[in-house]
């Protein structure tokens, strides 16, 4: 485990109509709970744990997830990912995900919280076969600071690469650097404190579904701003600016329900964590 603070490996397959782990390995400040089955669809749910309670100076995490054909998995965190002060070297996490044909991954993370003087970089590479389905969501927010400053972290950077049949189809790069950027200005946070993203890749994604999502979540309100766009591949991305985690989670949940009904005629389970 040289140079890694935490390592997680998870490979899942279908046995007797149920998604089960073929291989599970974790070491250091990364753990995973035993799978939970919320309904009778056979879809497994794994909760990722960080026994250390947060990411510290120079911490480095590596995660590799692989789903075999027809495997269906929900992967989520147990609580928010907290990035504390990193005076010397940024904290880092890299994730590699492999999805075979017919598989479905819901990768739903709790908020990423950057505290005062925190720097963090995250790179997620997803390799999908055509016919696989992905739903990924995240939320970025500021943590508490002694002077009450809203954007007291140094830098939060998230890079997502999605390949379909080995061709790069989506490159999504978010870099928030309050020291060099006016976070309240147009094109950045525009007066909001929280940023939510949802990326969906699946053959059923189209303009009709995008319109349904827009009408379900769009309101003439100052509480949040949203944007929806189709991707170069069959899929879409949703961005949300808001001032609370709960506002973004509510919108994510609405979209998640509509997408699951459209794709699989199922209802997502409530991922109760407290």
Short mmCIF file of the C-alpha atoms (twelve columns), coordinates in Angstrom:
data_MODEL
# 
_entry.id   MODEL 
# 
loop_
_atom_site.group_PDB 
_atom_site.id 
_atom_site.type_symbol 
_atom_site.label_atom_id 
_atom_site.label_alt_id 
_atom_site.label_comp_id 
_atom_site.label_asym_id 
_atom_site.label_seq_id 
_atom_site.Cartn_x 
_atom_site.Cartn_y 
_atom_site.Cartn_z 
_atom_site.pdbx_PDB_model_num 
ATOM 1   C CA . UNK A 1   0.000   0.000   0.000   1 
ATOM 2   C CA . UNK A 2   2.927   2.283   -0.675  1 
ATOM 3   C CA . UNK A 3   2.075   5.995   -0.672  1 
ATOM 4   C CA . UNK A 4   -1.706  5.403   -0.350  1 
ATOM 5   C CA . UNK A 5   -3.634  6.464   2.762   1 
ATOM 6   C CA . UNK A 6   -6.548  4.226   1.787   1 
ATOM 7   C CA . UNK A 7   -7.271  1.649   -0.915  1 
ATOM 8   C CA . UNK A 8   -10.575 0.089   -1.959  1 
ATOM 9   C CA . UNK A 9   -11.187 -2.592  -4.609  1 
ATOM 10  C CA . UNK A 10  -14.670 -3.868  -5.389  1 
ATOM 11  C CA . UNK A 11  -15.670 -6.211  -8.216  1 
ATOM 12  C CA . UNK A 12  -19.341 -7.227  -8.504  1 
ATOM 13  C CA . UNK A 13  -21.181 -9.800  -10.615 1 
ATOM 14  C CA . UNK A 14  -24.623 -11.370 -10.861 1 
ATOM 15  C CA . UNK A 15  -25.370 -14.736 -9.246  1 
ATOM 16  C CA . UNK A 16  -28.866 -16.181 -9.247  1 
ATOM 17  C CA . UNK A 17  -30.347 -12.821 -10.190 1 
ATOM 18  C CA . UNK A 18  -28.577 -10.989 -7.368  1 
ATOM 19  C CA . UNK A 19  -25.583 -8.657  -7.540  1 
ATOM 20  C CA . UNK A 20  -22.840 -9.905  -5.225  1 
ATOM 21  C CA . UNK A 21  -19.184 -9.097  -4.653  1 
ATOM 22  C CA . UNK A 22  -16.761 -11.252 -6.588  1 
ATOM 23  C CA . UNK A 23  -13.774 -9.572  -4.941  1 
ATOM 24  C CA . UNK A 24  -13.563 -7.026  -2.125  1 
ATOM 25  C CA . UNK A 25  -10.346 -5.576  -0.740  1 
ATOM 26  C CA . UNK A 26  -9.713  -2.517  1.411   1 
ATOM 27  C CA . UNK A 27  -6.805  -1.259  3.467   1 
ATOM 28  C CA . UNK A 28  -5.879  1.803   5.478   1 
ATOM 29  C CA . UNK A 29  -8.384  4.655   5.866   1 
ATOM 30  C CA . UNK A 30  -10.915 3.157   3.455   1 
ATOM 31  C CA . UNK A 31  -13.521 0.563   4.296   1 
ATOM 32  C CA . UNK A 32  -16.769 -0.713  2.839   1 
ATOM 33  C CA . UNK A 33  -19.778 -2.109  4.706   1 
ATOM 34  C CA . UNK A 34  -21.433 -5.390  3.888   1 
ATOM 35  C CA . UNK A 35  -23.959 -4.985  1.060   1 
ATOM 36  C CA . UNK A 36  -27.528 -3.893  1.739   1 
ATOM 37  C CA . UNK A 37  -30.422 -5.020  -0.478  1 
ATOM 38  C CA . UNK A 38  -33.193 -2.447  -0.223  1 
ATOM 39  C CA . UNK A 39  -35.687 -4.304  -2.434  1 
ATOM 40  C CA . UNK A 40  -36.203 -7.485  -4.436  1 
ATOM 41  C CA . UNK A 41  -34.505 -6.283  -7.651  1 
ATOM 42  C CA . UNK A 42  -31.192 -7.846  -6.637  1 
ATOM 43  C CA . UNK A 43  -29.425 -4.462  -6.757  1 
ATOM 44  C CA . UNK A 44  -26.755 -4.212  -4.072  1 
ATOM 45  C CA . UNK A 45  -25.883 -1.090  -2.097  1 
ATOM 46  C CA . UNK A 46  -22.424 -0.532  -0.614  1 
ATOM 47  C CA . UNK A 47  -21.538 2.223   1.849   1 
ATOM 48  C CA . UNK A 48  -17.956 3.546   1.785   1 
ATOM 49  C CA . UNK A 49  -16.483 4.438   5.173   1 
ATOM 50  C CA . UNK A 50  -13.565 6.684   6.076   1 
ATOM 51  C CA . UNK A 51  -12.458 5.746   9.605   1 
ATOM 52  C CA . UNK A 52  -10.161 8.784   9.741   1 
ATOM 53  C CA . UNK A 53  -13.100 11.191  9.673   1 
ATOM 54  C CA . UNK A 54  -11.653 13.416  6.974   1 
ATOM 55  C CA . UNK A 55  -8.872  14.062  4.477   1 
ATOM 56  C CA . UNK A 56  -5.696  15.656  5.820   1 
ATOM 57  C CA . UNK A 57  -2.477  17.125  4.448   1 
ATOM 58  C CA . UNK A 58  -1.026  14.874  1.740   1 
ATOM 59  C CA . UNK A 59  -3.621  12.101  2.094   1 
ATOM 60  C CA . UNK A 60  -3.990  9.955   -1.026  1 
ATOM 61  C CA . UNK A 61  -6.874  7.574   -1.730  1 
ATOM 62  C CA . UNK A 62  -7.396  5.074   -4.514  1 
ATOM 63  C CA . UNK A 63  -10.615 3.258   -5.427  1 
ATOM 64  C CA . UNK A 64  -11.297 0.754   -8.216  1 
ATOM 65  C CA . UNK A 65  -14.839 -0.447  -8.961  1 
ATOM 66  C CA . UNK A 66  -15.774 -3.045  -11.578 1 
ATOM 67  C CA . UNK A 67  -19.242 -4.286  -12.567 1 
ATOM 68  C CA . UNK A 68  -19.656 -7.382  -14.716 1 
ATOM 69  C CA . UNK A 69  -22.485 -7.813  -17.222 1 
ATOM 70  C CA . UNK A 70  -25.981 -7.143  -15.825 1 
ATOM 71  C CA . UNK A 71  -24.639 -6.270  -12.354 1 
ATOM 72  C CA . UNK A 72  -26.529 -3.448  -10.631 1 
ATOM 73  C CA . UNK A 73  -24.936 -1.520  -7.803  1 
ATOM 74  C CA . UNK A 74  -25.488 1.576   -5.686  1 
ATOM 75  C CA . UNK A 75  -22.263 2.998   -4.281  1 
ATOM 76  C CA . UNK A 76  -22.496 5.790   -1.742  1 
ATOM 77  C CA . UNK A 77  -20.588 7.344   1.123   1 
ATOM 78  C CA . UNK A 78  -21.635 7.041   4.752   1 
ATOM 79  C CA . UNK A 79  -21.218 10.780  5.382   1 
ATOM 80  C CA . UNK A 80  -19.739 13.952  3.924   1 
ATOM 81  C CA . UNK A 81  -16.132 13.970  2.699   1 
ATOM 82  C CA . UNK A 82  -14.381 16.614  4.805   1 
ATOM 83  C CA . UNK A 83  -11.189 18.210  3.522   1 
ATOM 84  C CA . UNK A 84  -9.247  19.863  6.353   1 
ATOM 85  C CA . UNK A 85  -6.271  22.248  6.261   1 
ATOM 86  C CA . UNK A 86  -3.535  21.062  3.875   1 
ATOM 87  C CA . UNK A 87  -0.574  23.395  4.540   1 
ATOM 88  C CA . UNK A 88  2.009   21.435  2.543   1 
ATOM 89  C CA . UNK A 89  0.360   19.154  -0.031  1 
ATOM 90  C CA . UNK A 90  -3.187  18.818  -1.358  1 
ATOM 91  C CA . UNK A 91  -5.286  15.749  -0.545  1 
ATOM 92  C CA . UNK A 92  -5.953  13.515  -3.528  1 
ATOM 93  C CA . UNK A 93  -8.372  10.789  -4.562  1 
ATOM 94  C CA . UNK A 94  -8.424  8.800   -7.780  1 
ATOM 95  C CA . UNK A 95  -11.218 6.453   -8.830  1 
ATOM 96  C CA . UNK A 96  -11.326 3.984   -11.700 1 
ATOM 97  C CA . UNK A 97  -14.688 2.480   -12.670 1 
ATOM 98  C CA . UNK A 98  -15.333 -0.263  -15.233 1 
ATOM 99  C CA . UNK A 99  -18.896 -1.015  -16.387 1 
ATOM 100 C CA . UNK A 100 -19.646 -3.993  -18.638 1 
ATOM 101 C CA . UNK A 101 -22.611 -4.206  -21.008 1 
ATOM 102 C CA . UNK A 102 -25.982 -4.245  -19.244 1 
ATOM 103 C CA . UNK A 103 -24.567 -3.139  -15.891 1 
ATOM 104 C CA . UNK A 104 -25.877 -0.165  -13.909 1 
ATOM 105 C CA . UNK A 105 -23.973 1.919   -11.374 1 
ATOM 106 C CA . UNK A 106 -25.446 4.611   -9.143  1 
ATOM 107 C CA . UNK A 107 -22.487 6.483   -7.646  1 
ATOM 108 C CA . UNK A 108 -24.081 8.922   -5.221  1 
ATOM 109 C CA . UNK A 109 -21.703 10.778  -2.931  1 
ATOM 110 C CA . UNK A 110 -22.456 12.926  0.083   1 
ATOM 111 C CA . UNK A 111 -21.213 16.535  0.015   1 
ATOM 112 C CA . UNK A 112 -17.539 17.340  -0.406  1 
ATOM 113 C CA . UNK A 113 -16.751 20.013  2.193   1 
ATOM 114 C CA . UNK A 114 -13.652 22.193  1.870   1 
ATOM 115 C CA . UNK A 115 -12.599 23.770  5.166   1 
ATOM 116 C CA . UNK A 116 -10.289 26.737  5.670   1 
ATOM 117 C CA . UNK A 117 -6.931  26.439  3.827   1 
ATOM 118 C CA . UNK A 118 -7.913  23.095  2.281   1 
ATOM 119 C CA . UNK A 119 -6.723  21.915  -1.138  1 
ATOM 120 C CA . UNK A 120 -8.111  18.802  -2.793  1 
ATOM 121 C CA . UNK A 121 -7.921  17.133  -6.177  1 
ATOM 122 C CA . UNK A 122 -10.140 14.295  -7.371  1 
ATOM 123 C CA . UNK A 123 -9.899  12.372  -10.634 1 
ATOM 124 C CA . UNK A 124 -12.551 9.849   -11.684 1 
ATOM 125 C CA . UNK A 125 -12.131 7.758   -14.836 1 
ATOM 126 C CA . UNK A 126 -15.141 5.702   -15.941 1 
ATOM 127 C CA . UNK A 127 -14.856 3.145   -18.746 1 
ATOM 128 C CA . UNK A 128 -18.201 1.868   -20.013 1 
ATOM 129 C CA . UNK A 129 -19.206 -0.641  -22.628 1 
ATOM 130 C CA . UNK A 130 -22.083 0.384   -24.842 1 
ATOM 131 C CA . UNK A 131 -25.291 -0.742  -23.131 1 
ATOM 132 C CA . UNK A 132 -24.049 0.057   -19.613 1 
ATOM 133 C CA . UNK A 133 -25.763 2.771   -17.566 1 
ATOM 134 C CA . UNK A 134 -24.321 5.319   -15.134 1 
ATOM 135 C CA . UNK A 135 -25.825 7.814   -12.686 1 
ATOM 136 C CA . UNK A 136 -23.256 9.919   -10.843 1 
ATOM 137 C CA . UNK A 137 -23.875 12.844  -8.494  1 
ATOM 138 C CA . UNK A 138 -21.849 15.079  -6.211  1 
ATOM 139 C CA . UNK A 139 -22.178 18.271  -4.153  1 
ATOM 140 C CA . UNK A 140 -19.418 20.775  -3.345  1 
ATOM 141 C CA . UNK A 141 -19.653 23.202  -0.449  1 
ATOM 142 C CA . UNK A 142 -17.572 25.318  1.922   1 
ATOM 143 C CA . UNK A 143 -16.889 24.326  5.499   1 
ATOM 144 C CA . UNK A 144 -16.935 26.435  8.638   1 
ATOM 145 C CA . UNK A 145 -14.161 28.980  9.117   1 
ATOM 146 C CA . UNK A 146 -13.305 31.092  12.208  1 
ATOM 147 C CA . UNK A 147 -13.915 34.421  10.451  1 
ATOM 148 C CA . UNK A 148 -17.146 33.263  8.823   1 
ATOM 149 C CA . UNK A 149 -15.747 33.517  5.297   1 
ATOM 150 C CA . UNK A 150 -17.860 31.591  2.792   1 
ATOM 151 C CA . UNK A 151 -15.033 30.387  0.520   1 
ATOM 152 C CA . UNK A 152 -12.071 29.895  2.836   1 
ATOM 153 C CA . UNK A 153 -10.650 26.770  1.181   1 
ATOM 154 C CA . UNK A 154 -7.690  27.159  -1.175  1 
ATOM 155 C CA . UNK A 155 -8.701  24.896  -4.049  1 
ATOM 156 C CA . UNK A 156 -11.182 22.127  -4.906  1 
ATOM 157 C CA . UNK A 157 -10.685 20.362  -8.236  1 
ATOM 158 C CA . UNK A 158 -12.815 17.549  -9.655  1 
ATOM 159 C CA . UNK A 159 -12.046 15.870  -12.988 1 
ATOM 160 C CA . UNK A 160 -14.381 13.298  -14.558 1 
ATOM 161 C CA . UNK A 161 -13.510 11.335  -17.692 1 
ATOM 162 C CA . UNK A 162 -16.083 8.978   -19.211 1 
ATOM 163 C CA . UNK A 163 -15.132 6.568   -21.990 1 
ATOM 164 C CA . UNK A 164 -17.659 4.538   -23.968 1 
ATOM 165 C CA . UNK A 165 -16.118 1.591   -25.838 1 
ATOM 166 C CA . UNK A 166 -12.686 3.158   -25.159 1 
ATOM 167 C CA . UNK A 167 -13.611 6.484   -26.760 1 
ATOM 168 C CA . UNK A 168 -13.528 9.588   -24.574 1 
ATOM 169 C CA . UNK A 169 -17.088 10.957  -24.635 1 
ATOM 170 C CA . UNK A 170 -17.235 13.215  -21.567 1 
ATOM 171 C CA . UNK A 171 -14.549 15.383  -19.979 1 
ATOM 172 C CA . UNK A 172 -15.893 17.364  -17.040 1 
ATOM 173 C CA . UNK A 173 -13.526 19.617  -15.106 1 
ATOM 174 C CA . UNK A 174 -14.481 21.777  -12.116 1 
ATOM 175 C CA . UNK A 175 -11.799 23.863  -10.441 1 
ATOM 176 C CA . UNK A 176 -12.756 26.266  -7.668  1 
ATOM 177 C CA . UNK A 177 -9.852  28.452  -6.540  1 
ATOM 178 C CA . UNK A 178 -11.086 31.281  -4.281  1 
ATOM 179 C CA . UNK A 179 -7.605  32.767  -3.955  1 
ATOM 180 C CA . UNK A 180 -7.431  33.493  -7.688  1 
ATOM 181 C CA . UNK A 181 -11.104 33.683  -8.645  1 
ATOM 182 C CA . UNK A 182 -14.021 35.878  -7.625  1 
ATOM 183 C CA . UNK A 183 -16.346 33.087  -6.549  1 
ATOM 184 C CA . UNK A 184 -19.397 35.378  -6.547  1 
ATOM 185 C CA . UNK A 185 -18.962 36.460  -10.167 1 
ATOM 186 C CA . UNK A 186 -20.735 35.318  -13.322 1 
ATOM 187 C CA . UNK A 187 -19.521 31.917  -14.450 1 
ATOM 188 C CA . UNK A 188 -18.537 30.844  -10.956 1 
ATOM 189 C CA . UNK A 189 -20.851 30.545  -7.934  1 
ATOM 190 C CA . UNK A 190 -22.875 33.693  -8.763  1 
ATOM 191 C CA . UNK A 191 -23.835 34.444  -5.159  1 
ATOM 192 C CA . UNK A 192 -24.485 30.818  -4.169  1 
ATOM 193 C CA . UNK A 193 -22.432 28.650  -1.836  1 
ATOM 194 C CA . UNK A 194 -23.197 25.076  -3.032  1 
ATOM 195 C CA . UNK A 195 -22.644 23.409  -6.398  1 
ATOM 196 C CA . UNK A 196 -24.377 20.159  -7.355  1 
ATOM 197 C CA . UNK A 197 -23.777 17.975  -10.401 1 
ATOM 198 C CA . UNK A 198 -25.485 14.920  -11.815 1 
ATOM 199 C CA . UNK A 199 -24.170 13.026  -14.841 1 
ATOM 200 C CA . UNK A 200 -26.323 10.358  -16.492 1 
ATOM 201 C CA . UNK A 201 -25.171 8.083   -19.316 1 
ATOM 202 C CA . UNK A 202 -27.621 5.559   -20.741 1 
ATOM 203 C CA . UNK A 203 -29.164 4.617   -24.053 1 
ATOM 204 C CA . UNK A 204 -32.615 5.760   -22.888 1 
ATOM 205 C CA . UNK A 205 -31.453 9.366   -22.331 1 
ATOM 206 C CA . UNK A 206 -32.879 11.728  -24.945 1 
ATOM 207 C CA . UNK A 207 -34.457 15.146  -25.460 1 
ATOM 208 C CA . UNK A 208 -37.846 14.008  -24.174 1 
ATOM 209 C CA . UNK A 209 -36.352 12.875  -20.877 1 
ATOM 210 C CA . UNK A 210 -34.366 16.103  -20.597 1 
ATOM 211 C CA . UNK A 211 -37.584 18.106  -21.049 1 
ATOM 212 C CA . UNK A 212 -39.359 16.033  -18.391 1 
ATOM 213 C CA . UNK A 213 -36.556 16.659  -15.917 1 
ATOM 214 C CA . UNK A 214 -36.518 20.376  -16.701 1 
ATOM 215 C CA . UNK A 215 -40.249 20.779  -16.109 1 
ATOM 216 C CA . UNK A 216 -40.052 18.714  -12.910 1 
ATOM 217 C CA . UNK A 217 -37.296 20.763  -11.265 1 
ATOM 218 C CA . UNK A 218 -37.418 24.216  -12.878 1 
ATOM 219 C CA . UNK A 219 -39.074 26.919  -10.813 1 
ATOM 220 C CA . UNK A 220 -39.004 30.699  -10.980 1 
ATOM 221 C CA . UNK A 221 -37.173 31.038  -7.693  1 
ATOM 222 C CA . UNK A 222 -34.120 32.727  -6.220  1 
ATOM 223 C CA . UNK A 223 -33.475 29.637  -4.094  1 
ATOM 224 C CA . UNK A 224 -31.407 27.948  -6.799  1 
ATOM 225 C CA . UNK A 225 -30.322 28.017  -10.434 1 
ATOM 226 C CA . UNK A 226 -30.191 24.965  -12.678 1 
ATOM 227 C CA . UNK A 227 -28.844 24.040  -16.087 1 
ATOM 228 C CA . UNK A 228 -29.431 20.873  -18.096 1 
ATOM 229 C CA . UNK A 229 -27.564 19.753  -21.210 1 
ATOM 230 C CA . UNK A 230 -27.352 16.667  -23.384 1 
ATOM 231 C CA . UNK A 231 -23.947 15.005  -23.696 1 
ATOM 232 C CA . UNK A 232 -22.164 13.946  -26.922 1 
ATOM 233 C CA . UNK A 233 -23.042 10.382  -25.948 1 
ATOM 234 C CA . UNK A 234 -26.578 9.270   -24.933 1 
ATOM 235 C CA . UNK A 235 -26.713 11.082  -21.648 1 
ATOM 236 C CA . UNK A 236 -27.103 14.391  -19.851 1 
ATOM 237 C CA . UNK A 237 -25.573 16.600  -17.203 1 
ATOM 238 C CA . UNK A 238 -27.416 18.671  -14.597 1 
ATOM 239 C CA . UNK A 239 -25.823 21.550  -12.665 1 
ATOM 240 C CA . UNK A 240 -27.370 23.214  -9.631  1 
ATOM 241 C CA . UNK A 241 -26.310 26.333  -7.735  1 
ATOM 242 C CA . UNK A 242 -27.928 26.721  -4.317  1 
ATOM 243 C CA . UNK A 243 -27.299 27.793  -0.726  1 
ATOM 244 C CA . UNK A 244 -27.973 24.498  1.039   1 
ATOM 245 C CA . UNK A 245 -27.171 20.833  0.663   1 
ATOM 246 C CA . UNK A 246 -30.827 19.947  1.258   1 
ATOM 247 C CA . UNK A 247 -32.001 22.008  -1.735  1 
ATOM 248 C CA . UNK A 248 -29.614 20.200  -4.084  1 
ATOM 249 C CA . UNK A 249 -30.371 16.788  -2.594  1 
ATOM 250 C CA . UNK A 250 -34.089 17.365  -3.124  1 
ATOM 251 C CA . UNK A 251 -33.525 18.164  -6.816  1 
ATOM 252 C CA . UNK A 252 -31.164 15.215  -7.225  1 
ATOM 253 C CA . UNK A 253 -33.768 12.920  -5.672  1 
ATOM 254 C CA . UNK A 254 -36.500 14.148  -8.026  1 
ATOM 255 C CA . UNK A 255 -34.262 13.556  -11.052 1 
ATOM 256 C CA . UNK A 256 -33.143 10.174  -9.731  1 
ATOM 257 C CA . UNK A 257 -36.743 8.966   -9.395  1 
ATOM 258 C CA . UNK A 258 -37.712 10.103  -12.896 1 
ATOM 259 C CA . UNK A 259 -34.600 8.539   -14.447 1 
ATOM 260 C CA . UNK A 260 -35.048 5.196   -12.675 1 
ATOM 261 C CA . UNK A 261 -38.693 4.979   -13.705 1 
ATOM 262 C CA . UNK A 262 -37.764 5.779   -17.306 1 
ATOM 263 C CA . UNK A 263 -34.784 3.425   -17.485 1 
ATOM 264 C CA . UNK A 264 -35.859 0.469   -15.338 1 
ATOM 265 C CA . UNK A 265 -39.437 1.082   -14.162 1 
ATOM 266 C CA . UNK A 266 -38.181 1.038   -10.570 1 
ATOM 267 C CA . UNK A 267 -38.110 3.488   -7.664  1 
ATOM 268 C CA . UNK A 268 -34.765 4.306   -5.985  1 
ATOM 269 C CA . UNK A 269 -34.399 3.307   -2.361  1 
ATOM 270 C CA . UNK A 270 -33.946 5.876   0.397   1 
ATOM 271 C CA . UNK A 271 -30.273 5.775   1.437   1 
ATOM 272 C CA . UNK A 272 -30.880 6.421   5.127   1 
ATOM 273 C CA . UNK A 273 -27.627 7.267   6.928   1 
ATOM 274 C CA . UNK A 274 -28.777 8.720   10.237  1 
# 
